[in-house]
Every structure is written in structure tokens, then in C-alpha cells.
CSV table of C-alpha atoms (C1' of nucleotides) in Angstrom, one decimal:
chain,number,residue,atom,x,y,z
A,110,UNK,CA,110.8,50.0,104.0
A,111,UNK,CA,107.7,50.7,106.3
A,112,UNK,CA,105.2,48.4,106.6
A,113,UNK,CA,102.1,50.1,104.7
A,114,UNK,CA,98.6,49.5,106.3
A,115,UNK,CA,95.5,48.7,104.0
A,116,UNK,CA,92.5,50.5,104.6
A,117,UNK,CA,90.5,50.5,107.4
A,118,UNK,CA,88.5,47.6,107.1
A,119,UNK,CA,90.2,45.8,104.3
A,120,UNK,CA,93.1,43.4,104.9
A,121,UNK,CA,96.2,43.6,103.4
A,122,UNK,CA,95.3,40.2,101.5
A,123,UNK,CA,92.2,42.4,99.7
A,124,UNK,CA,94.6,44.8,98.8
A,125,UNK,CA,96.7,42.4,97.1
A,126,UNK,CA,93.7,41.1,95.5
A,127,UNK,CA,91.9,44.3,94.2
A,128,UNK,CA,95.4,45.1,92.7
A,129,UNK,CA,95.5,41.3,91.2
A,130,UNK,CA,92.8,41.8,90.0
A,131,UNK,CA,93.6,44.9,87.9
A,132,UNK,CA,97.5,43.5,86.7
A,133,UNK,CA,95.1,40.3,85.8
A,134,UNK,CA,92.5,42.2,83.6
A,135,UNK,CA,95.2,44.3,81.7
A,136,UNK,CA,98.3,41.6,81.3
A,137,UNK,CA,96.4,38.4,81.1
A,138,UNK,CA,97.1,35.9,84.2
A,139,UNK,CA,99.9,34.2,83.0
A,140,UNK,CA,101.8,37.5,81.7
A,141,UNK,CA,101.2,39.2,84.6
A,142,UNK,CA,104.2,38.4,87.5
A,143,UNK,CA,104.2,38.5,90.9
A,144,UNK,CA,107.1,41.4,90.8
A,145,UNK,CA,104.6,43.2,88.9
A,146,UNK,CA,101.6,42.2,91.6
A,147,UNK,CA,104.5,43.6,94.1
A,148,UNK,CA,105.3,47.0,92.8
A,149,UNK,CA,101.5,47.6,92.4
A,150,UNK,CA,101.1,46.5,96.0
A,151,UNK,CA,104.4,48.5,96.9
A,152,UNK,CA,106.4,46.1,98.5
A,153,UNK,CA,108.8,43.2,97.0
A,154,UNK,CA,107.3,39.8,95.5
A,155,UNK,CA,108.5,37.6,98.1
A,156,UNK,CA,106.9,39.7,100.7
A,157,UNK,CA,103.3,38.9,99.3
A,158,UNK,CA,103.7,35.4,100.4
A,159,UNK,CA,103.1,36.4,103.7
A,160,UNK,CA,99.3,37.1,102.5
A,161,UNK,CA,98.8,34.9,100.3
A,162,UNK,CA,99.5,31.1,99.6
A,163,UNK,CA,100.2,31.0,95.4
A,164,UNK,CA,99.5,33.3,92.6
A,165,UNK,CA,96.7,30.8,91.5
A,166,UNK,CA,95.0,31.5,95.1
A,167,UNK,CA,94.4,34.8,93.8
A,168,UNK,CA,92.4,33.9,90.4
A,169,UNK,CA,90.7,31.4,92.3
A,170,UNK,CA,89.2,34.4,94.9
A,171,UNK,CA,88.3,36.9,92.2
A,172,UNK,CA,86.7,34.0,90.2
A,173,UNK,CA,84.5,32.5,92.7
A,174,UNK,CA,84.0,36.0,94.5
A,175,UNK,CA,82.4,37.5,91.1
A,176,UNK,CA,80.8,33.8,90.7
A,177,UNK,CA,79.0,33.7,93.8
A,178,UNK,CA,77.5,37.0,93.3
A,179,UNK,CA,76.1,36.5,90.0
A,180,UNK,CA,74.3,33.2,92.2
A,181,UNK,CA,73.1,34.7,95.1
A,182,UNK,CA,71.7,37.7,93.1
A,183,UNK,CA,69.7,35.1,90.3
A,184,UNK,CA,68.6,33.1,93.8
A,185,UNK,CA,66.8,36.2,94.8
A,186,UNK,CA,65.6,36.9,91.6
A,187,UNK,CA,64.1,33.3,91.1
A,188,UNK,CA,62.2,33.6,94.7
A,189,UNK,CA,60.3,37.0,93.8
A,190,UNK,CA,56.9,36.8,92.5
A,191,UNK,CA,57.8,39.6,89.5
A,192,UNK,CA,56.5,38.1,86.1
A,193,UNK,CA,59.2,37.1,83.6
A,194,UNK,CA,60.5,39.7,81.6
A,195,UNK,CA,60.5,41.4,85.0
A,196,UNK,CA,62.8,38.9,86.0
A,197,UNK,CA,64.8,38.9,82.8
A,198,UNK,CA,64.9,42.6,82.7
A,199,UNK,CA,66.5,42.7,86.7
A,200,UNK,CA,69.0,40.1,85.8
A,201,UNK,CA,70.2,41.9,82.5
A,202,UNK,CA,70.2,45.3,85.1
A,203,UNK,CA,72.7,43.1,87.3
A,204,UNK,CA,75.2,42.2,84.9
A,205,UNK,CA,75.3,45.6,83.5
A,206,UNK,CA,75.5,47.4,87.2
A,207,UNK,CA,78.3,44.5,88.0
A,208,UNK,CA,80.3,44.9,84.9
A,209,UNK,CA,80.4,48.7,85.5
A,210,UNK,CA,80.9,48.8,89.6
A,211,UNK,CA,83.7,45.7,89.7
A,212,UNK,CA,85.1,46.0,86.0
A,213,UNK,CA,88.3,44.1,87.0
A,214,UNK,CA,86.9,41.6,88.7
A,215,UNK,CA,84.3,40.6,86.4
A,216,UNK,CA,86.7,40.8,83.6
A,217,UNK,CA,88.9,38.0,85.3
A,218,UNK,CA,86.3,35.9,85.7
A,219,UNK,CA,85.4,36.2,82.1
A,220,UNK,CA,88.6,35.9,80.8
A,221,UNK,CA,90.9,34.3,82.9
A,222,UNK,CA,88.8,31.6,84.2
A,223,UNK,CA,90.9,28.9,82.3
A,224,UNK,CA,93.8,29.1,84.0
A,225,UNK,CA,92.3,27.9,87.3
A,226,UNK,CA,93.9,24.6,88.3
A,227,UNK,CA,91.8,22.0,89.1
A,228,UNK,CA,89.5,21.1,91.3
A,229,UNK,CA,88.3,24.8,91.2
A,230,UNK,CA,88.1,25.0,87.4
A,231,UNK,CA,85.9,22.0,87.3
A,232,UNK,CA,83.6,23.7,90.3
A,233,UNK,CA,84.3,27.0,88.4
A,234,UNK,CA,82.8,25.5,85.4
A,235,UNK,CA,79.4,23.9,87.2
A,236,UNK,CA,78.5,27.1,88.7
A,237,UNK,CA,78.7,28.9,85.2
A,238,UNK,CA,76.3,26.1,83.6
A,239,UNK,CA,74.0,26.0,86.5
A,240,UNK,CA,73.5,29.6,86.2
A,241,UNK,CA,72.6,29.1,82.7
A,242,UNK,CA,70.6,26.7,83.2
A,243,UNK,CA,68.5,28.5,85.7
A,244,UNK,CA,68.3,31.4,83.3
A,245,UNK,CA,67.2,29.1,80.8
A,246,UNK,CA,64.6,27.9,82.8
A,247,UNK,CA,63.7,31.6,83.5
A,248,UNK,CA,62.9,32.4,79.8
A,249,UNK,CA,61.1,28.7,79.2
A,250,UNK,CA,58.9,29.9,82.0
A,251,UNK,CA,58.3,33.3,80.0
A,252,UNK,CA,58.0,31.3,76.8
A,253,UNK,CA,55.1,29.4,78.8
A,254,UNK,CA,53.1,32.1,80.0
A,255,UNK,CA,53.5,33.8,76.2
A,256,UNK,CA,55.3,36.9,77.7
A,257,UNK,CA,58.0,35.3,74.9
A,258,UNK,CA,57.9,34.9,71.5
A,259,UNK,CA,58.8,31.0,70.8
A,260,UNK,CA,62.4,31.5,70.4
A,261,UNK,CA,65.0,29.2,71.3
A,262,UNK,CA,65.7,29.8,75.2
A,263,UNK,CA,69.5,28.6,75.1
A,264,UNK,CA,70.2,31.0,71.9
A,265,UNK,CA,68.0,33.6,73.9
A,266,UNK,CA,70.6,33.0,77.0
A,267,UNK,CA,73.8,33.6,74.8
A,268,UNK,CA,72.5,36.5,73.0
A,269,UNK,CA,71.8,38.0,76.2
A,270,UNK,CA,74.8,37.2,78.6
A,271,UNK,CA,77.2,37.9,75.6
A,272,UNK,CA,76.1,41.2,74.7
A,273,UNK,CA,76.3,42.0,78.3
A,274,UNK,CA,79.4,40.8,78.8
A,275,UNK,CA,80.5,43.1,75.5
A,276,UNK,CA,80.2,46.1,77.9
A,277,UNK,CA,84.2,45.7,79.0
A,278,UNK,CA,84.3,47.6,75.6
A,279,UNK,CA,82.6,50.4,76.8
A,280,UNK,CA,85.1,52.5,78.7
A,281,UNK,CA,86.2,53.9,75.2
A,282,UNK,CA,82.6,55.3,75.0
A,283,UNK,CA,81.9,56.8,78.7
A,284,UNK,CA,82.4,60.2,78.1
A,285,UNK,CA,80.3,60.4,75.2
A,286,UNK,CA,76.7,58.5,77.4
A,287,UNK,CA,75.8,57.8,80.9
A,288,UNK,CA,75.4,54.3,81.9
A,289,UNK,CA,71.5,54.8,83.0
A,290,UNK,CA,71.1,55.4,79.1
A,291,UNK,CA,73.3,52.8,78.5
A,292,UNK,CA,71.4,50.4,80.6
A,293,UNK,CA,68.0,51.4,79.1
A,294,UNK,CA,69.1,51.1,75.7
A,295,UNK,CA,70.7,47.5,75.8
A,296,UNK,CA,67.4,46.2,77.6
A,297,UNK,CA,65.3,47.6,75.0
A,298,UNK,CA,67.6,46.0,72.7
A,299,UNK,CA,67.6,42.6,73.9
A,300,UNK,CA,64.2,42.7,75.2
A,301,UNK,CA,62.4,44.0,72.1
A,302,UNK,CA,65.2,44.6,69.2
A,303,UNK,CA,66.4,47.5,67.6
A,304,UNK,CA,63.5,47.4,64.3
A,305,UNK,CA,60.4,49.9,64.6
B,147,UNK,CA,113.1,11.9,60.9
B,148,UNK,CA,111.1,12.3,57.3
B,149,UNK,CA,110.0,15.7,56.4
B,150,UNK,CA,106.6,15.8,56.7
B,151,UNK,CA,104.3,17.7,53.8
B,152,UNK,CA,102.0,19.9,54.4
B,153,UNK,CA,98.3,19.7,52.1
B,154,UNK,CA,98.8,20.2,49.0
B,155,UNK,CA,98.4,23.9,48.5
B,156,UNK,CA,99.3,24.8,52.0
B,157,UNK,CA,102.7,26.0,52.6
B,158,UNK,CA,104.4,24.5,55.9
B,159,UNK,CA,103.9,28.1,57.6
B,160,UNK,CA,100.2,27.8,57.0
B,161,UNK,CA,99.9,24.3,58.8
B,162,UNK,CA,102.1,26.0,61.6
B,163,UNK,CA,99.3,29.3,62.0
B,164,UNK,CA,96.9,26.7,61.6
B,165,UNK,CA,98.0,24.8,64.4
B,166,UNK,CA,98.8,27.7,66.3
B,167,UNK,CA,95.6,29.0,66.6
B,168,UNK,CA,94.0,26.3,67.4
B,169,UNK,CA,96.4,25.7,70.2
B,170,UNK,CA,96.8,29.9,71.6
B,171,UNK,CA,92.5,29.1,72.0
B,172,UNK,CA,93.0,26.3,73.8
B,173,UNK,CA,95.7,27.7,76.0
B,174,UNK,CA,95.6,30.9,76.0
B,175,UNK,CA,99.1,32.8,74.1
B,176,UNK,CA,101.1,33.0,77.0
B,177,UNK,CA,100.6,29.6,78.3
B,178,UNK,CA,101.1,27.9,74.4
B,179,UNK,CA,104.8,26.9,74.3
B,180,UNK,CA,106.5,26.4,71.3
B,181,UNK,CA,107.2,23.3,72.2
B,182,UNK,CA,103.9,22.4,72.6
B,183,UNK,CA,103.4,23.7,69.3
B,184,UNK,CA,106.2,21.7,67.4
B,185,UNK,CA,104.7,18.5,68.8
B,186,UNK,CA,101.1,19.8,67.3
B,187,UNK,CA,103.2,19.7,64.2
B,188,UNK,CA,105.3,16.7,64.5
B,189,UNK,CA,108.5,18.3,64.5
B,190,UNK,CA,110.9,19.6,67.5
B,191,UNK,CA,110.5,23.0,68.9
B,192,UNK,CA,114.2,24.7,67.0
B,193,UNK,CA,112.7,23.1,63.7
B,194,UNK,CA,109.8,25.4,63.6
B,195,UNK,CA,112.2,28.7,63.2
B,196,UNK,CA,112.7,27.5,59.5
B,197,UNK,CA,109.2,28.3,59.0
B,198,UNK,CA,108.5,31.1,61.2
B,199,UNK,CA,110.6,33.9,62.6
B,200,UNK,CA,109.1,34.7,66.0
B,201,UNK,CA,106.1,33.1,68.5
B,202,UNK,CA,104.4,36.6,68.1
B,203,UNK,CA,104.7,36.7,64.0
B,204,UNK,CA,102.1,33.7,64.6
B,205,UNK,CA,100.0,36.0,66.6
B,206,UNK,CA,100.2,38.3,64.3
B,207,UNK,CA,99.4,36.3,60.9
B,208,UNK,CA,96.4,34.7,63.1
B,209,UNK,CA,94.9,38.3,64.3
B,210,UNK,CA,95.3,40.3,60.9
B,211,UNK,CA,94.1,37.3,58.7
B,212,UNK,CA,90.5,37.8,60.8
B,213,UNK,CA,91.0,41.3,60.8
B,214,UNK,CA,91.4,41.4,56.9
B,215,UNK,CA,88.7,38.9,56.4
B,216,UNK,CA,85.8,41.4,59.0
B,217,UNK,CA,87.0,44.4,56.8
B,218,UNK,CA,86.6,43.4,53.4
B,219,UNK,CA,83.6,42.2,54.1
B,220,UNK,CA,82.2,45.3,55.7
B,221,UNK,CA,83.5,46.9,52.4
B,222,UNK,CA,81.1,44.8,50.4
B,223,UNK,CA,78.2,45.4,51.8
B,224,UNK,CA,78.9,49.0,52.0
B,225,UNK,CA,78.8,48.9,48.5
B,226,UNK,CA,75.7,47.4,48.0
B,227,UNK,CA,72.4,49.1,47.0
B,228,UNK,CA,70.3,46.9,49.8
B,229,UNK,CA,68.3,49.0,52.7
B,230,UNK,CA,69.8,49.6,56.4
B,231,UNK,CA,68.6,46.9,58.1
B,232,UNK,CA,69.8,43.9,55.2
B,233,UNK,CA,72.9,45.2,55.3
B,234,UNK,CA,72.9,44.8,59.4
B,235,UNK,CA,71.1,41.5,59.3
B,236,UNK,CA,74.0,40.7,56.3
B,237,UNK,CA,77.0,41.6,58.5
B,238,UNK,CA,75.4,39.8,61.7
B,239,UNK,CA,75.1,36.2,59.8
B,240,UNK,CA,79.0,36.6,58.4
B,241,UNK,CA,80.0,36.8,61.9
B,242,UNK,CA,78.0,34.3,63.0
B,243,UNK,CA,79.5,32.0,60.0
B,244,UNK,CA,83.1,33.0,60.5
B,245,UNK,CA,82.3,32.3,64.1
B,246,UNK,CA,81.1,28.8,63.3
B,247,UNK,CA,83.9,28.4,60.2
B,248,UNK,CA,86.8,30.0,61.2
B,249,UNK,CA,86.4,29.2,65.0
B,250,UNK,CA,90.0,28.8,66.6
B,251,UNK,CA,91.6,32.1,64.4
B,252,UNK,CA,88.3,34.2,65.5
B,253,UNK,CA,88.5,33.1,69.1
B,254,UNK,CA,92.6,33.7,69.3
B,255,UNK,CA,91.5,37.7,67.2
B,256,UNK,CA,88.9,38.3,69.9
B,257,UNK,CA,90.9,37.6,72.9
B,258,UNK,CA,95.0,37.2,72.6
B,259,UNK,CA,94.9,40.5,70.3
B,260,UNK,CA,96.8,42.1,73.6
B,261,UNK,CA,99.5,40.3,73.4
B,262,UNK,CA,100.1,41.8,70.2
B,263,UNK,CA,103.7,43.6,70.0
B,264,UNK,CA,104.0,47.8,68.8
B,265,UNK,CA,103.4,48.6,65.7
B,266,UNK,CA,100.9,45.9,65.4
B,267,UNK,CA,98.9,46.2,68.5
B,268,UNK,CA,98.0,50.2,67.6
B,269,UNK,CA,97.2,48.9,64.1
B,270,UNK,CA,95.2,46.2,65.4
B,271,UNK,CA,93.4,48.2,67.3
B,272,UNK,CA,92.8,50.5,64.7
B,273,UNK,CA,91.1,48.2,62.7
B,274,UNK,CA,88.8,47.3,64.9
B,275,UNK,CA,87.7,50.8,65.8
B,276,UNK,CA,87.7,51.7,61.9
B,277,UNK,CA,85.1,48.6,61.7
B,278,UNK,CA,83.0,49.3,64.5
B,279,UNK,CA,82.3,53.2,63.4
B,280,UNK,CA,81.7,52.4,60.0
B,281,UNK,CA,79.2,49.8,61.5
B,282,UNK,CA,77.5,52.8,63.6
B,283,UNK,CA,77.1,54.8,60.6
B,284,UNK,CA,75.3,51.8,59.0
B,285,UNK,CA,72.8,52.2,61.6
B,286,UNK,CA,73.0,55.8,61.9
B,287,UNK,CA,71.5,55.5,58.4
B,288,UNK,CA,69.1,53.0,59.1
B,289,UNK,CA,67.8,55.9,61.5
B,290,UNK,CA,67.5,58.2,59.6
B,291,UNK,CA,65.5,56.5,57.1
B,292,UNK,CA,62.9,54.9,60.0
B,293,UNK,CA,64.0,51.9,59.1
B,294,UNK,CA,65.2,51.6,63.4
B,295,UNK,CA,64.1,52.7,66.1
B,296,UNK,CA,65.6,56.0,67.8
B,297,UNK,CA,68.3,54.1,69.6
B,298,UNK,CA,71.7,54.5,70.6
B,299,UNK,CA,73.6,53.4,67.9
B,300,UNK,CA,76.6,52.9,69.6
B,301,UNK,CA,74.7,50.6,72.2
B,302,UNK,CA,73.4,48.5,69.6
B,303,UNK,CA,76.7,47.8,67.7
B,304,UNK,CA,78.1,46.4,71.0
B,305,UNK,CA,75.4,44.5,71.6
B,306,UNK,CA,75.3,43.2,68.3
B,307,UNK,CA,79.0,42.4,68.1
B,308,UNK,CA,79.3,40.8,71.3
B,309,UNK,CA,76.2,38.6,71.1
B,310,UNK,CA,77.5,37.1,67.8
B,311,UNK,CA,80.9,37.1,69.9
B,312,UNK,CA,79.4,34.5,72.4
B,313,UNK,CA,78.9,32.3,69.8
B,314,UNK,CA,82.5,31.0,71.5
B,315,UNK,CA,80.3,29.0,73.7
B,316,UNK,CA,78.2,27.3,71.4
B,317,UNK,CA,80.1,23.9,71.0
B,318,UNK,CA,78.9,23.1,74.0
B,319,UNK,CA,74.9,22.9,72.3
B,320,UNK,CA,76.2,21.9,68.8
B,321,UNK,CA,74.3,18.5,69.5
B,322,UNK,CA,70.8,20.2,70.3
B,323,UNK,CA,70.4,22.6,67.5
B,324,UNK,CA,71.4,23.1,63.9
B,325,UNK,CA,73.5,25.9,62.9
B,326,UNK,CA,70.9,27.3,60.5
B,327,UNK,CA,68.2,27.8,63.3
B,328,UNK,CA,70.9,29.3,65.9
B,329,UNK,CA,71.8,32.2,63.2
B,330,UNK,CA,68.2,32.9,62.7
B,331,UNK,CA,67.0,33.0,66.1
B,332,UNK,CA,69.8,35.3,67.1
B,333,UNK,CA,69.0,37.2,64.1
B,334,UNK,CA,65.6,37.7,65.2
B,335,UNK,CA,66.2,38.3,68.7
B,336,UNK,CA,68.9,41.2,67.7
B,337,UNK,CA,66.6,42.5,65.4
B,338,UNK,CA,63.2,42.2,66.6
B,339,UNK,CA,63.5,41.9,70.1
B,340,UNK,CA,62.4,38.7,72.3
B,341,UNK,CA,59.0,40.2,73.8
B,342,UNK,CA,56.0,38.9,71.8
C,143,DT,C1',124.0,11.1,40.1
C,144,DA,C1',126.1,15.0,42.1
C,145,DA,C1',125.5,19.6,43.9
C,146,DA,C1',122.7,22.9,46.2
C,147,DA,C1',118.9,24.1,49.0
C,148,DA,C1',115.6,23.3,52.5
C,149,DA,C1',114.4,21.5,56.6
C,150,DA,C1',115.1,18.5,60.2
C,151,DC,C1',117.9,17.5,64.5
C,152,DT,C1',120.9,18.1,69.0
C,153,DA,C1',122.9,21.1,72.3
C,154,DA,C1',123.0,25.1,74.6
C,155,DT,C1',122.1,29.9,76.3
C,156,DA,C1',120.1,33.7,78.5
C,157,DT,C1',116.1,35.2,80.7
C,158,DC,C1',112.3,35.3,83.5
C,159,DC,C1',109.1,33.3,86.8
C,160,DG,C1',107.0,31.6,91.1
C,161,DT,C1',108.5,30.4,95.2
C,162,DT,C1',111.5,29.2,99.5
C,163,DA,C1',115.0,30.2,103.1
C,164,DG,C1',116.8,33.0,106.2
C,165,DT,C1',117.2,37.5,108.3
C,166,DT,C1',115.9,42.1,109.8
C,167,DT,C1',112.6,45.5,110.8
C,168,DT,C1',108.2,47.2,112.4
C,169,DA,C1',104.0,47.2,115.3
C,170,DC,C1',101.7,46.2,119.1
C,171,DA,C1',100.6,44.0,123.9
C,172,DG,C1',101.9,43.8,128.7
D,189,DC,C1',110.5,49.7,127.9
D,190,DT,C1',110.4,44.9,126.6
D,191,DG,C1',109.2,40.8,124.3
D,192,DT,C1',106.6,38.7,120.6
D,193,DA,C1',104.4,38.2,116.4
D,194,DA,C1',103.6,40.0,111.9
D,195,DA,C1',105.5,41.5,107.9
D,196,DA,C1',109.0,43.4,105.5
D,197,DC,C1',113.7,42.6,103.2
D,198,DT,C1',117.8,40.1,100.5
D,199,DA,C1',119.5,36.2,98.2
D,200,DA,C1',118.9,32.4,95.7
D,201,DC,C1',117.0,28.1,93.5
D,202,DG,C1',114.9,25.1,90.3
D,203,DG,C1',112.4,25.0,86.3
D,204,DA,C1',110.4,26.6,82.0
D,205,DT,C1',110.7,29.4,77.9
D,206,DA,C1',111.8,31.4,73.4
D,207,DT,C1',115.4,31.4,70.6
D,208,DT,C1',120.3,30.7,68.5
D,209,DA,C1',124.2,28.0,66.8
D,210,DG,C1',126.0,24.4,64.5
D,211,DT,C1',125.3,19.9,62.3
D,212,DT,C1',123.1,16.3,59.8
D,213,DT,C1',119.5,14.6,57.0
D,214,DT,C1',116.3,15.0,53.3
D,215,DT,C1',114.6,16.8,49.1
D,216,DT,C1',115.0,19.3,44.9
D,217,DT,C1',117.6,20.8,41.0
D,218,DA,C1',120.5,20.4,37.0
DNA sequence: TAAAAAAACTAATATCCGTTAGTTTTACAG
DNA sequence: CTGTAAAACTAACGGATATTAGTTTTTTTA
């Protein structure tokens, strides 16, 4: 069969990753095979091994790729001089713009995480707790200045980061509201509830 | 070697699901072997098919079991005579208990469900959707009567539902907070909003 | 206590999976 | 064109998995 070229400035090893990445989110890591991974690539199984070293190779890039962005974006956040909720409000735009733009990817990294072998799932695991810790720190910060109501900031974290996270839901629901009302509605919610 | 009893008033199926579940969270379906499962038991792997006739009838007992549980519930309170919003604040702290009670079987509902074989995948699925737009129309009402604000209403059931969702990661701050004061903050924060 | 039923065990099978080995084809550099 | 390296292919292996078959042990029943 022809050899068949990526696009332009992708390698053929994103390819096989973008389509990993999409077999990942819809079989689950484990019930997804690499003959599968192959006939979405088009090509046969042993021939992605010429990319790429293992299958868990894969999980490991989409995971830290997704993971890394998520950091670098709540570094830049951290060094703005915005106020709090400010803050808050751009981080909870992120996750929503992310979960939208790289559904599959961020899925994987929500869902598939455990099946990382170590030494990544250990590293996998402090990035996540960092992050949360940071975000933490955020809301004690906003608790401080009383832009927050004296809730509990870990509870305040969960709340937030789950329902976020709830949007892989929301492709049932796309044709029925755009995702700028979408956006604007679930940060009203979380930042000042749903009672008038 | 002995038979071994099961509690009282637990069949030997029911220790198996039980077991089961607990060990699908921890691995993940696909990963779980039955083998891994009979020694959760104490028995060897062939032994369990006395008990049980297929891996996926455990997945299935475990999923409709939560399913069953959700729905009745949401029945109740339907059939109550409290406003909008107690009815809301009612469903949010059964999840939050059957999060906190029922922990492995909710975690193995809310994420192996796809593993789920036809017919009981569709009716799975069916289920859930049934729940979540009789949930909406709880708060389509609670519009309509001013008790909320003009919002989305399918935005705020998947925020609601997957906040109470991340409850998954809670063990982690068991130690620092009481489960009392978690359901009421989150409460609060879903409801009212976490600007002062 | 003897017969019947339930539930354990051992052994084995068929299937699928990730991956390797070895070979052939394709693409590109000179 | 020609030679070289990259990337495709076919064939196959070793290991794990769910499950079945057949047998033996344990428990219950009468």
C-alpha cells in the first residue's frame, strides 16, 4: 500500500496520536487495540511501531500534553494583576474553551489517566494536585480580600473543576445552545448560583 | 477447600457484585480479571461461574442497581408537595450521600457504563437521559415560579450533576473535613453562588 | 446416614492482544 | 538513474483472558 503522508506540518507520529486519542476516548484505553489504532491510521498495526515505541507511549503524550496546558495557562493566570474572581472566572473560561476545542484529548486525560504505568502516573498525579493546590490558593486569596463568601476553598475547587469537566456531556446538547451561552451560563452558576 | 459463607442475608452473588465493583473502580472493567476477582473472593477464577453467568452480567447488576436506586428517588420527590428549589437542594444531597455510601457501585455506573453490552447499553442510556430531563423540568418549574434565576436549565443540571459527580475525588480530604459540612458547602455554592 | 444438590477444584480451549522479526516497497538525495 | 533510509507489509510469538468441561468435595435434605 502507499505510504500516506500526514499533513503538512504534523508528523505522522501526531497523526497516530490525534487518532489515539479519539479510539481512546470512545473504547476506553485498554479496549481499544492497536489493530483498531491501525485501521484508523490506515495502515497495519505492526507498521505503527515505526512511530511510536508502545501503546502506553501514546496515553502518556495525550496525558501530559493536556496536563501541561492546563499548567502553563494557570501560571499566566497567577502572574496577572486581575483581582480574584477575575482570575477564577479566566480559569473556569479555559477549561470550558479546552474541553470544547480538544474534546478527545482532554477526555483521556480525565478518564484514562490510571492506566499510565509508572513513573508517569506518579508525575501524572503531582501535576494534578499541584494545580489544585494553586487553585486553592487562588480562592483563599479571594476569601481574604472578601471577594468570597467564607466557603470552604477545597469543596469550592471540586465543585468547580467537576462541573466543568461534566461538559464531555454536552455534545448531546449542541444543536439546541451555543457554547458562548454555555460558557456564560456555567460561570454565573458557579460564580453566583442559580437562586434569584 | 471449605465453602466459604457469604453475610448472613447476602447471597454469594451479592458478595461477588460487591466485590466486583469495588475492584472494576479500582481497575477500570477491562483491566479487572476474573481471576483477580475470584481471589477478591477467596475462591478460583472457574468457581465464580456457579454464581454468575458472565463478566458483563456483573456490569450489568452493578450499573442498573445505581440506576434503579437515582430513579426511584427522583420519583419521590416528584411526588412531594415541597417548592422548586427543596426539591433541587433534595436531589443534590442524595447524590452527594450515595456518592459518599454507595461509593465503588456509583463510581463503576458513572464511568464503565460503556462497556455495557446491547440491549443494556441503549437502556442504560435511557435511563439516564429519562433522569436528567425530568431533572430540567424540575427547574423549568422552579422558573417559572421565580423561585431561579432565568438560567439555562439544561446548563445548570450538568453542572449540578457533575459537581456532586466529583465527589469521586473526595477521599483524598476525608481527613480535613466532615461529610456534613462538604454537602452543605456544595449545596450552597450550587445554589447560591460563591460571590459574596 | 444416605442420597441429592450446590459449589468448589483442575485442566484445558479458543481468542485476542501487544509486540518482534524479517522482508519488501516507497520516497528522496546525489 | 542509483543507492539509501524510512516506512510499509506478512508472519508469527508469547502471554493473558473469559469461559467450558469434567471431576471432586462440601453442604443440605430426607
Amino acid at each position: 500500500m502507499a505510504k500516506i503522508k500526514p499533513g503538512k506540518n504534523a508528523t505522522k507520529k501526531d497523526l497516530i496520536i490525534e487518532k489515539a486519542a479519539a479510539l481512546f476516548r470512545i473504547r476506553g484505553f485498554n479496549a481499544a487495540s492497536m489493530r483498531e489504532l491501525a485501521e484508523a491510521v490506515g495502515v497495519e498495526a505492526p507498521s505503527l511501531y515505526n512511530h511510536i515505541g508502545s501503546k502506553s507511549e501514546l496515553l502518556q503524550a495525550i496525558c501530559f500534553k493536556i496536563a501541561d496546558e492546563f499548567t502553563s495557562h494557570l501560571e499566566r493566570v497567577e502572574n496577572t494583576r486581575s483581582g480574584n474572581v477575575v482570575k477564577i472566572e479566566n480559569i473556569i473560561r479555559f477549561h470550558i474553551c479546552m474541553m470544547l476545542d480538544e474534546f478527545d484529548e482532554v477526555f483521556v486525560a480525565n478518564h484514562e489517566w490510571k492506566h499510565l504505568k509508572e513513573p508517569y502516573l506518579s508525575n501524572f498525579l503531582n501535576q494534578r494536585r499541584s494545580y489544585e493546590k494553586r487553585f486553592v490558593a487562588l480562592i483563599e486569596a479571594g476569601i481574604k480580600t472578601k471577594e468570597l463568601k467564607n466557603i470552604n476553598p477545597y469543596v469550592a475547587v471540586l465543585t468547580i473543576l467537576s462541573a466543568v469537566r461534566g461538559l464531555e456531556f454536552w455534545q448531546r446538547h449542541k444543536k439546541n445552545l451555543g457554547p458562548q451561552v454555555l460558557q456564560d451560563d456555567m460561570v454565573t452558576h458557579l460564580l453566583k448560583g442559580m437562586i434569584k
